[in-house]
Amino acid sequence: MSNYHIKNFEEYFQIYRKSVREPENFWGEVAEEHFVWRKKWNSVLQYDFSKPEFKWFEGAKLNITENCIDRHLMTRADKTAILFEPNDPAEPAQHITYAELSKRVNKMANVLKSQGVKKGDRVCVYLPMIPELAVTLLACARIGAIHSVVFAGFSSTALATRIKDASCKMVVTSDGSYRGSKTIDLKGIVDEAVAQCDSIETVLVVKRTGEAIPMEEGRDQWLEPLLDEASTTCEPEIMDAEDPLFILYTSGSTGRPKGMLHTTAGYMVYTAYTFKNIFQYKEEDIYWCTADIGWITGHSYIVYGPLANGATTIMFEGVPSYPDFGRFWEVVEKHRVTQFYTAPTAIRALAKENLDYVNKYDLTSLKVLGSVGEPINEEAWHWYNDNIGKQKSPIVDTWWQTETGGIMISPIPYVTPTIPTYATLPMPGIQPALMDERGEEIKGNLVNGSLCIKFPWPSMARTIWGDHDRYRDTYFSAFNNCYFTGDGALRDAVGYYRITGRVDDVVIVSGHNLGTAPIEDAINEHPAVAESAIVGFPHDIKGNALYGFIILKEFGETRLRENLRKEINQQITEHIGPIAKLDRIQFVPGLPKTRSGKIMRRILRKIASNDTSNLGDISTLLNPEVVEQIIAEVILE
Ligand code: WTA
């Protein structure tokens, strides 16, 4: 029996038990057998929840790109590593082999070096889903620079906040990007952002759309000519196991985004391990994850996890609705995709369309279907299972987070029996616990509580960039000696987990994590707004949508409501991005508050969900009368 590849349910339990009883032996064996190291570790794990501090494979030396690229050159040089499918189906797909990827990454690494990027420097990456995005990440890793990818749908203000937080030295971007039938001026957004950031020395620009764009002398450079001159060899920087690999921002309960820091060895081992098992990846497979590399799913399961396994991974530049709603299925047929990994919001959107869009295509190549980012509702699960998997491909409902680095709770296809809406069982090495309100662990089955993880795992984020106190306070202070996820979950009679959703002020809209605080901050900057509170409410396609309760200043009261609604959404688009726009905006005379002045979001959530029959005890509120006023004017369409 190999620890690395779980083949049946009995093996899963055996391996799981071993991973809990002897975590160091377990991870030590996985690491030793399946990766290349320049030097072995002194200890597999050292940790202290009180600091909190976690060190995996301390003393080991490696470079993750040797594991993702170089070691495959002996056996898989001509195998496609990255299969690029462009936005426009008429543009040919690109098959980038491991040999070509190696050259492209080394060239890019040499360009970064020639522009003064050194080990430990932060490089901001603001690119569409084109091969240069993956190449830039790997090039950073090659020379030990820390990449910080910002999803290219974020606004210039959001980009600037992230560049400043990590004091990035460079931005890598493109002239523009394609999104369905639209072209977006990415470079213009970068120019606006960089104007507010002192740390940026260089902006490297990939040519994608060919629009004429201004280039600032001394700062902006086209990438192509630099690549042409660069050498195809670049010795990898030899990294310590715990050297930083990347920063990736996630939304939090307060205004500032959290720069989650992931380090090298543990992240590599865990993402590779979970990729292999959760997708049951085999050598000839064609794996497709539709996420954007701007999110953790893309980092771990488009780039690092698949490449560490020598897989063929598809990068898709387009959207599911362009040129029509059959695009995903057209791509599955065209490339004979074997594993398909997407988000429930995409499934729900496509399920609304005519089934002809699906049935036109041959989907018989599919073996595994995946879901990620939010709870998948039963209806969407069945649609996916019936129409895409034809009831033959198991659905892996994978629960995890930016902070966890890799998938934590998920079925293993053809191993774990699946049940709709259940993420089922923890991966080896993962020890979930459900906690009650007093902070005690709830043992036994048929229970629900706050989901925590009570033992370290290799790919956990090690800190929040520049703010270790916030890391401790957010994740390690609510419960003793464990990591708090911010999610609620239940455990059923057989021990399967079902994630019930966030228990904090983060709302998942279309699979994107949105902290309500930064949105409120953006709204409150509007001159007519006095105060605001944002909550989520159920939405057919997006899972959740945002509802804003907004108090206007006196002069705002004279303004046209519709104009104000537009301006407020415009304000949000500028500060964060269109993904954070509000679906409903209600202007209210006041917000329900506790005597200590805290907004009672629980009540607002119920009002927004049209579930006002049982609001609980509101008599302790400072202003209970406001609740009825709000209910009287609630917006339901
Ligand atoms: C939610 C995405 C239910 C959850 C990988 C988590 C899920 C947050 C699932 C993290 C799932 C993710 N079922 N909920 N299968 N997967 N979530 O950081 O609330 O973008 O805390 O990472 O998404 O979102 P993030």
XYZ file of C-alpha atoms and ligand atoms in Angstrom:
662
model
C 0.000 0.000 0.000
C 1.318 3.411 -0.928
C 0.557 6.393 1.284
C 0.600 8.563 -1.797
C -2.188 7.035 -3.805
C -5.379 5.920 -2.075
C -7.182 3.276 -4.129
C -10.063 2.029 -2.021
C -12.114 2.902 1.028
C -10.352 0.479 3.331
C -7.004 1.954 2.354
C -8.357 5.421 2.993
C -9.203 4.510 6.583
C -5.863 2.797 7.127
C -3.935 5.730 5.714
C -6.075 8.239 7.565
C -5.508 6.469 10.876
C -1.786 6.397 10.281
C -1.762 10.098 9.391
C -3.373 10.898 12.744
C -1.381 8.495 14.899
C 1.983 9.185 13.336
C 1.656 12.446 11.402
C 5.389 12.971 11.147
C 6.096 9.506 9.791
C 3.193 9.794 7.423
C 4.152 13.159 5.901
C 7.834 12.299 6.043
C 7.234 9.222 3.893
C 5.058 11.093 1.401
C 7.652 13.851 1.117
C 10.558 11.470 0.757
C 9.030 9.199 -1.846
C 7.469 11.696 -4.210
C 9.549 14.857 -4.392
C 13.086 15.941 -5.139
C 15.032 17.657 -2.376
C 18.432 19.318 -2.427
C 18.739 18.481 1.259
C 16.531 16.479 3.576
C 14.739 18.007 6.583
C 15.893 17.832 10.185
C 12.369 17.554 11.520
C 9.043 16.989 9.790
C 6.987 19.223 12.062
C 7.510 21.738 14.812
C 4.610 23.765 16.041
C 3.242 25.940 18.780
C -0.408 26.998 18.621
C 0.129 29.761 21.165
C 2.555 31.798 19.050
C 1.198 30.553 16.584
C 4.068 29.015 14.641
C 4.193 26.047 12.297
C 7.271 24.649 10.595
C 7.145 21.750 8.201
C 10.234 19.950 6.886
C 12.529 22.348 8.671
C 16.081 22.290 7.411
C 15.115 20.885 4.007
C 16.308 22.624 0.853
C 14.519 22.566 -2.465
C 13.100 24.536 -5.314
C 9.449 23.934 -6.124
C 10.048 24.445 -9.852
C 12.498 21.530 -9.897
C 9.573 19.469 -8.643
C 7.037 20.996 -11.010
C 9.212 21.122 -14.126
C 12.846 19.921 -14.193
C 12.283 16.459 -12.805
C 9.691 15.734 -15.495
C 12.109 16.552 -18.318
C 13.618 13.066 -18.182
C 10.305 11.287 -18.669
C 7.736 13.782 -19.885
C 9.612 16.425 -21.880
C 7.182 16.225 -24.808
C 4.057 15.851 -22.737
C 1.751 18.865 -22.596
C 2.114 20.610 -19.272
C -0.155 23.585 -19.910
C -2.923 23.431 -22.470
C -4.044 26.973 -23.166
C -7.585 27.446 -24.464
C -8.131 31.068 -25.561
C -11.209 33.226 -25.030
C -12.031 33.099 -28.742
C -12.735 29.526 -29.857
C -11.431 30.393 -33.317
C -7.967 31.069 -31.926
C -5.953 27.841 -31.781
C -5.249 26.222 -28.433
C -1.589 26.077 -27.361
C 0.012 22.888 -26.126
C 2.975 23.907 -23.994
C 5.122 20.874 -23.284
C 7.197 20.406 -20.161
C 10.322 21.113 -22.244
C 8.828 24.370 -23.524
C 7.530 25.328 -20.111
C 11.003 24.858 -18.717
C 12.449 27.221 -21.315
C 9.735 29.812 -20.878
C 9.984 29.804 -17.103
C 13.765 30.087 -17.193
C 13.623 32.946 -19.661
C 11.088 34.751 -17.537
C 13.150 34.112 -14.430
C 16.158 35.660 -16.167
C 14.081 38.678 -17.171
C 12.947 39.162 -13.584
C 16.545 38.995 -12.437
C 17.702 41.428 -15.112
C 15.093 43.873 -13.820
C 16.543 43.679 -10.338
C 14.158 41.189 -8.717
C 15.895 39.168 -6.020
C 15.044 36.409 -3.566
C 12.418 37.625 -1.110
C 11.229 40.554 -3.283
C 7.491 40.764 -3.895
C 6.188 40.720 -7.463
C 2.578 41.662 -8.073
C 0.942 39.739 -10.910
C -2.142 41.283 -12.508
C -2.733 39.215 -15.615
C -5.577 37.529 -17.461
C -5.662 33.728 -17.795
C -2.910 33.483 -20.392
C 0.154 31.215 -20.221
C 2.365 34.100 -19.067
C 0.430 34.094 -15.798
C 1.472 30.565 -14.845
C 4.942 31.189 -16.289
C 5.388 34.308 -14.129
C 4.417 32.451 -10.956
C 6.880 29.683 -11.687
C 9.592 32.179 -12.670
C 9.191 33.943 -9.334
C 9.435 30.613 -7.555
C 12.516 29.748 -9.606
C 14.449 32.736 -8.245
C 12.864 32.842 -4.799
C 10.778 35.961 -5.367
C 7.384 36.019 -3.655
C 4.461 36.314 -6.046
C 1.332 38.177 -5.093
C -1.359 37.562 -7.685
C -4.253 39.996 -7.741
C -7.325 38.777 -9.622
C -7.558 40.880 -12.789
C -11.188 41.773 -12.054
C -10.222 43.878 -9.043
C -10.302 47.653 -9.379
C -7.263 49.942 -9.377
C -7.931 50.935 -5.762
C -8.037 47.301 -4.643
C -4.882 46.602 -6.654
C -3.081 49.582 -5.107
C -4.022 48.477 -1.571
C -2.494 45.063 -2.232
C 0.648 46.419 -3.915
C 1.245 48.742 -0.972
C 0.541 46.139 1.670
C 3.259 43.849 0.297
C 5.529 46.695 -0.958
C 5.826 45.017 -4.328
C 8.731 46.052 -6.483
C 7.246 45.080 -9.807
C 3.896 44.514 -11.475
C 3.510 42.080 -14.343
C 0.432 42.841 -16.427
C -0.827 42.898 -20.012
C -1.971 45.617 -22.372
C -5.524 44.355 -22.101
C -7.587 41.268 -21.521
C -10.443 39.484 -23.246
C -13.542 38.565 -21.351
C -16.207 37.094 -23.598
C -17.020 39.737 -26.186
C -15.417 42.514 -24.128
C -11.873 43.859 -24.059
C -10.645 45.300 -20.787
C -7.928 47.914 -20.451
C -5.791 46.218 -17.797
C -2.782 48.458 -18.246
C -4.932 51.524 -17.610
C -6.019 50.012 -14.284
C -2.397 49.269 -13.393
C -1.353 52.835 -14.282
C -3.961 54.232 -11.911
C -2.905 51.871 -9.154
C 0.833 52.335 -9.548
C 0.425 56.121 -9.436
C -0.456 55.615 -5.757
C 2.390 53.193 -4.971
C 5.979 54.252 -4.307
C 7.437 50.758 -4.158
C 6.942 49.846 -7.825
C 10.081 50.189 -9.933
C 9.066 48.275 -13.020
C 5.885 47.356 -14.864
C 6.324 44.470 -17.301
C 3.669 44.348 -19.992
C 2.612 41.258 -21.940
C 1.075 41.954 -25.327
C -2.312 40.259 -25.532
C -4.984 42.462 -27.097
C -2.660 44.708 -29.105
C -4.409 47.954 -28.108
C -2.292 51.097 -28.244
C -1.429 51.909 -24.644
C 0.791 54.526 -23.046
C 4.137 53.231 -21.725
C 5.852 55.261 -19.037
C 9.506 55.677 -19.768
C 11.883 54.230 -17.252
C 9.106 52.242 -15.618
C 7.128 50.264 -18.219
C 8.644 47.634 -20.457
C 7.207 45.258 -23.023
C 7.966 41.729 -21.952
C 8.457 40.137 -25.352
C 11.732 41.794 -26.402
C 13.193 41.111 -22.967
C 12.226 37.450 -23.235
C 13.746 37.227 -26.722
C 17.121 38.153 -25.321
C 16.933 36.044 -22.188
C 18.710 32.730 -21.775
C 16.720 29.499 -21.559
C 18.679 28.281 -18.582
C 18.391 29.605 -15.080
C 19.753 27.796 -12.065
C 17.055 27.504 -9.436
C 17.505 29.396 -6.192
C 17.855 26.824 -3.437
C 15.145 27.604 -0.924
C 14.585 26.653 2.678
C 11.452 24.620 3.301
C 9.875 27.517 5.162
C 10.910 30.282 2.740
C 7.852 32.191 1.470
C 6.426 31.076 -1.864
C 3.550 33.503 -2.292
C 1.121 35.955 -0.780
C -2.521 35.783 -1.736
C -5.080 38.210 -0.391
C -8.404 37.198 1.006
C -11.232 39.270 2.305
C -11.758 39.556 6.029
C -14.163 40.863 8.605
C -12.371 44.184 8.812
C -11.577 46.565 6.004
C -8.044 45.552 5.087
C -7.524 42.432 2.967
C -5.415 39.733 4.583
C -2.238 38.766 2.729
C -2.066 35.060 3.467
C 1.524 33.873 3.312
C 2.269 30.379 2.039
C 5.682 28.774 2.262
C 7.490 26.314 0.050
C 7.835 22.674 1.076
C 4.635 21.988 2.995
C 2.533 23.741 0.380
C 4.145 21.709 -2.387
C 3.734 18.359 -0.633
C 0.139 18.932 0.363
C -1.174 20.367 -2.916
C 0.501 17.595 -4.908
C -0.805 14.905 -2.567
C -4.378 16.131 -2.617
C -4.356 16.713 -6.371
C -3.294 13.130 -6.998
C -5.968 11.622 -4.764
C -8.920 13.938 -5.148
C -8.748 13.857 -8.916
C -7.369 10.288 -9.099
C -5.021 11.684 -11.688
C -3.489 9.209 -14.163
C -0.696 9.829 -16.637
C -2.810 10.252 -19.783
C -5.508 12.398 -18.210
C -6.426 15.910 -19.293
C -7.355 17.889 -16.224
C -9.338 21.123 -16.312
C -9.998 23.495 -13.437
C -12.027 26.495 -14.611
C -10.983 28.790 -11.753
C -8.895 31.897 -12.299
C -5.306 31.763 -11.070
C -6.156 34.976 -9.213
C -7.742 32.748 -6.556
C -6.232 30.013 -4.407
C -7.958 27.298 -6.438
C -5.942 28.342 -9.456
C -2.665 28.531 -7.533
C -3.007 25.081 -5.982
C -5.012 23.157 -8.567
C -4.123 24.721 -11.914
C -0.455 25.429 -11.330
C 1.400 23.795 -8.440
C -0.568 20.615 -7.608
C -1.005 19.390 -11.204
C 2.506 20.295 -12.364
C 4.096 18.622 -9.336
C 2.375 15.451 -10.575
C 3.523 15.900 -14.166
C -0.058 16.446 -15.266
C -1.598 18.205 -18.246
C -3.495 21.187 -16.892
C -5.812 23.384 -18.940
C -5.753 27.156 -18.622
C -8.962 28.679 -19.946
C -9.016 32.365 -20.771
C -12.725 32.671 -21.465
C -16.067 32.619 -19.711
C -18.785 29.922 -19.636
C -21.239 32.053 -21.632
C -19.106 33.006 -24.627
C -19.676 32.564 -27.522
C -22.618 30.687 -26.000
C -23.575 28.630 -22.955
C -22.091 25.503 -24.468
C -18.486 26.705 -24.190
C -17.434 24.556 -21.219
C -18.803 21.438 -22.865
C -17.308 22.310 -26.221
C -13.897 22.523 -24.535
C -14.454 19.226 -22.701
C -15.192 17.510 -26.014
C -12.390 19.239 -27.909
C -9.637 18.313 -25.457
C -11.176 15.070 -24.154
C -11.140 16.402 -20.611
C -11.058 13.711 -17.924
C -11.359 15.760 -14.712
C -13.482 18.884 -14.631
C -13.398 21.173 -11.590
C -15.664 24.222 -11.309
C -17.805 26.291 -8.935
C -21.476 25.792 -8.014
C -22.317 29.282 -9.255
C -21.220 28.302 -12.777
C -23.203 25.077 -12.569
C -26.344 26.934 -11.479
C -25.970 29.499 -14.246
C -25.545 26.799 -16.903
C -28.362 24.670 -15.503
C -30.733 27.547 -16.275
C -29.946 27.325 -19.967
C -31.293 24.914 -22.570
C -29.960 21.374 -22.211
C -29.137 21.360 -25.914
C -26.039 23.337 -25.004
C -24.868 20.267 -23.100
C -26.246 17.476 -25.224
C -24.600 18.744 -28.411
C -21.239 17.624 -27.064
C -19.567 14.326 -26.356
C -18.724 14.300 -22.668
C -17.784 10.621 -22.418
C -14.160 11.425 -21.589
C -15.131 12.750 -18.143
C -14.239 10.614 -15.121
C -14.330 13.013 -12.176
C -16.337 16.191 -11.551
C -15.335 18.687 -8.899
C -17.029 21.516 -7.058
C -15.399 24.247 -4.982
C -15.857 27.622 -3.391
C -19.253 27.462 -1.729
C -21.798 24.899 -0.643
C -23.314 23.133 -3.640
C -27.080 22.924 -3.308
C -28.849 19.673 -3.971
C -30.507 20.781 -7.198
C -27.232 21.903 -8.750
C -25.538 18.713 -7.570
C -28.137 16.561 -9.336
C -28.031 18.618 -12.504
C -24.249 18.245 -12.594
C -24.421 14.551 -11.803
C -27.204 13.743 -14.296
C -26.351 15.933 -17.247
C -22.590 16.334 -17.131
C -21.448 13.179 -15.360
C -24.338 11.073 -16.743
C -24.368 9.503 -13.266
C -21.027 7.875 -14.005
C -18.527 10.453 -12.790
C -18.328 10.934 -9.044
C -18.646 14.526 -7.829
C -15.972 15.665 -5.434
C -17.359 18.487 -3.302
C -14.078 19.936 -2.074
C -14.058 22.129 1.006
C -11.060 24.320 1.717
C -9.865 27.939 1.912
C -7.170 30.360 0.795
C -5.756 29.926 4.286
C -5.626 26.130 4.135
C -3.638 26.109 0.870
C -5.124 22.791 -0.224
C -8.339 20.761 -0.144
C -9.183 19.665 3.406
C -12.463 17.770 3.288
C -13.531 15.971 0.132
C -14.608 12.638 -1.233
C -11.970 10.666 -3.080
C -13.641 9.617 -6.331
C -14.276 5.893 -6.799
C -13.290 5.515 -3.132
C -15.645 7.552 -0.938
C -19.392 7.078 -1.503
C -20.802 10.552 -2.176
C -23.977 12.222 -0.899
C -25.220 15.504 -2.402
C -24.156 18.604 -0.418
C -21.665 16.672 1.720
C -17.944 17.326 1.485
C -17.763 13.945 3.280
C -14.443 13.044 4.940
C -11.175 14.743 5.837
C -8.078 14.122 3.760
C -5.275 12.197 5.447
C -3.544 14.433 7.961
C -6.578 16.662 8.485
C -8.217 16.540 11.902
C -11.490 18.498 11.896
C -13.340 19.354 15.097
C -16.732 20.961 15.700
C -16.894 23.454 18.559
C -19.787 24.722 20.601
C -20.391 28.274 21.774
C -18.466 27.736 24.998
C -15.414 26.730 23.006
C -15.655 23.027 23.812
C -15.265 20.350 21.196
C -18.517 18.546 20.354
C -17.758 14.859 20.116
C -19.907 12.214 18.489
C -22.057 12.265 15.387
C -25.234 14.080 14.362
C -23.934 17.384 15.704
C -23.113 20.800 14.331
C -20.836 23.621 15.364
C -17.980 25.876 14.351
C -15.512 24.057 12.159
C -11.936 23.979 13.435
C -8.843 21.972 12.563
C -7.046 20.720 15.614
C -3.720 19.593 14.211
C -1.343 21.398 11.823
C -1.197 20.351 8.175
C 1.612 21.061 5.718
C -0.031 23.722 3.514
C -1.518 25.970 6.171
C -0.836 29.689 5.738
C 1.960 30.655 8.132
C 1.012 34.261 8.786
C -0.725 37.334 7.433
C 1.907 39.357 5.636
C 3.115 42.076 7.985
C 0.534 41.358 10.682
C 1.139 38.232 12.709
C -1.118 39.505 15.503
C -4.048 39.611 13.133
C -3.240 36.060 12.022
C -3.347 34.906 15.630
C -6.472 36.885 16.487
C -8.418 35.817 13.408
C -7.641 32.114 13.345
C -6.200 30.976 16.662
C -7.913 32.943 19.399
C -11.586 31.910 19.194
C -10.741 28.338 20.245
C -7.777 26.916 22.128
C -5.052 25.046 20.297
C -6.731 24.838 16.961
C -7.313 26.714 13.752
C -10.773 28.290 13.360
C -12.077 28.250 9.791
C -14.906 30.797 10.054
C -17.299 28.149 8.672
C -20.046 26.191 10.369
C -20.465 22.490 9.660
C -22.441 19.464 10.702
C -21.333 15.884 11.096
C -23.895 13.253 10.157
C -24.524 9.788 11.533
C -21.609 8.205 9.671
C -19.169 11.046 10.324
C -19.551 12.845 7.005
C -19.157 16.623 7.079
C -21.499 19.086 5.481
C -20.412 22.711 5.382
C -23.287 24.987 6.343
C -21.679 28.333 5.484
C -19.788 31.229 7.020
C -20.375 32.118 10.630
C -18.587 35.478 10.364
C -19.066 38.626 8.287
C -17.836 37.135 5.060
C -20.392 36.452 2.320
C -19.635 34.081 -0.548
C -21.041 35.599 -3.735
C -20.629 33.523 -6.896
C -17.906 31.623 -5.119
C -15.972 34.777 -4.238
C -15.256 35.620 -0.620
C -16.434 39.103 0.156
C -15.911 40.633 3.565
C -18.759 43.009 4.282
C -16.530 45.534 6.045
C -14.520 46.661 3.002
C -17.750 47.103 1.030
C -19.248 49.183 3.814
C -16.074 51.271 3.929
C -16.405 51.923 0.191
C -20.075 52.902 0.482
C -19.487 55.153 3.462
C -17.119 57.249 1.395
C -20.046 58.388 -0.724
C -20.798 61.961 0.395
C -24.525 61.311 0.830
C -24.081 58.199 2.994
C -24.041 58.340 6.781
C -23.800 54.657 7.616
C -24.319 51.269 6.006
C -24.597 47.581 6.746
C -24.212 44.820 4.199
C -25.543 41.294 4.576
C -25.930 38.323 2.282
C -29.231 36.825 1.158
C -29.932 33.653 -0.854
C -29.714 33.997 -4.628
C -30.620 31.394 -7.263
C -27.434 31.578 -9.258
C -24.860 33.380 -7.155
C -25.607 31.355 -4.027
C -25.665 34.597 -2.071
C -26.139 38.164 -3.192
C -25.535 41.361 -1.246
C -28.180 43.519 0.397
C -27.226 46.976 1.593
C -29.092 48.831 4.339
C -28.001 52.424 4.018
C -28.643 55.491 6.144
C -28.377 58.742 4.208
C -27.123 62.043 5.507
C -29.771 64.716 5.635
C -28.940 66.312 2.311
C -28.824 62.890 0.661
C -32.514 62.556 1.429
C -33.318 65.067 -1.283
C -31.509 63.072 -3.974
C -33.153 60.685 -6.406
C -32.988 57.195 -4.965
C -32.269 55.490 -8.271
C -29.336 57.783 -8.990
C -27.960 57.144 -5.544
C -28.223 53.399 -6.007
C -26.219 53.641 -9.218
C -23.619 55.890 -7.632
C -23.198 53.588 -4.672
C -22.624 50.582 -6.896
C -20.230 52.649 -8.977
C -18.377 53.538 -5.797
C -18.079 49.836 -4.913
C -16.893 48.990 -8.427
C -14.153 51.587 -8.148
C -13.011 50.570 -4.683
C -13.241 46.816 -4.962
C -14.555 45.610 -8.313
C -17.857 44.725 -9.969
C -18.054 41.386 -8.110
C -18.905 43.266 -4.904
C -21.880 45.249 -6.284
C -25.108 45.171 -4.284
C -28.187 43.470 -5.722
C -30.540 45.355 -3.428
C -30.187 48.683 -1.715
C -32.651 49.874 0.889
C -32.398 53.336 2.374
C -33.299 53.105 6.043
C -33.866 55.582 8.864
C -31.594 53.630 11.230
C -29.861 50.299 11.792
C -30.743 47.910 14.616
C -28.007 48.222 17.228
C -27.112 46.687 20.537
C -26.660 48.919 23.542
C -22.938 48.831 22.973
C -23.505 50.201 19.465
C -22.896 47.010 17.456
C -25.076 46.496 14.404
C -27.244 43.384 14.836
C -26.525 41.765 11.513
C -28.409 38.650 12.486
C -31.635 40.651 12.261
C -30.683 42.304 8.994
C -29.831 38.904 7.511
C -33.297 37.647 8.377
C -34.966 40.723 6.946
C -32.968 40.473 3.714
C -33.885 36.784 3.410
C -37.577 37.559 3.939
C -37.583 35.411 7.046
C -39.014 37.768 9.624
C -41.394 35.421 11.386
C -38.917 34.741 14.157
C -36.500 37.566 14.777
C -35.679 36.412 18.294
C -35.493 38.804 21.184
C -35.142 42.351 19.916
C -36.128 44.063 23.147
C -32.504 44.477 24.172
C -31.844 46.647 21.125
C -31.093 50.299 21.518
C -33.716 51.106 18.886
C -36.185 48.208 18.418
C -38.674 50.451 16.573
C -36.315 50.714 13.618
C -36.744 47.014 12.862
C -40.407 47.449 11.979
C -39.670 50.471 9.865
C -37.108 48.497 7.907
C -39.420 45.509 7.467
C -42.197 47.772 6.190
C -40.043 48.912 3.290
C -38.009 45.805 2.575
C -37.090 45.189 -1.065
C -37.831 41.689 -2.262
C -37.456 41.920 -6.020
C -16.395 28.327 1.198
C -11.806 28.684 -1.903
C -18.946 24.736 1.127
C -16.205 28.259 2.702
C -11.119 27.336 -2.063
C -14.751 28.660 2.864
C -17.096 26.000 0.624
C -14.574 29.676 1.777
C -16.578 24.944 -0.166
C -13.152 29.800 1.328
C -17.359 23.751 -0.292
C -15.183 26.607 -0.173
N -18.523 23.702 0.376
N -18.277 25.874 1.266
N -16.986 22.723 -1.043
N -15.388 25.368 -0.639
N -16.212 27.008 0.581
O -10.679 31.328 0.500
O -17.056 29.204 3.310
O -11.885 31.667 -1.697
O -14.454 29.179 4.138
O -11.138 29.414 -0.937
O -15.399 29.211 0.717
O -13.052 30.588 0.170
P -11.647 30.833 -0.513
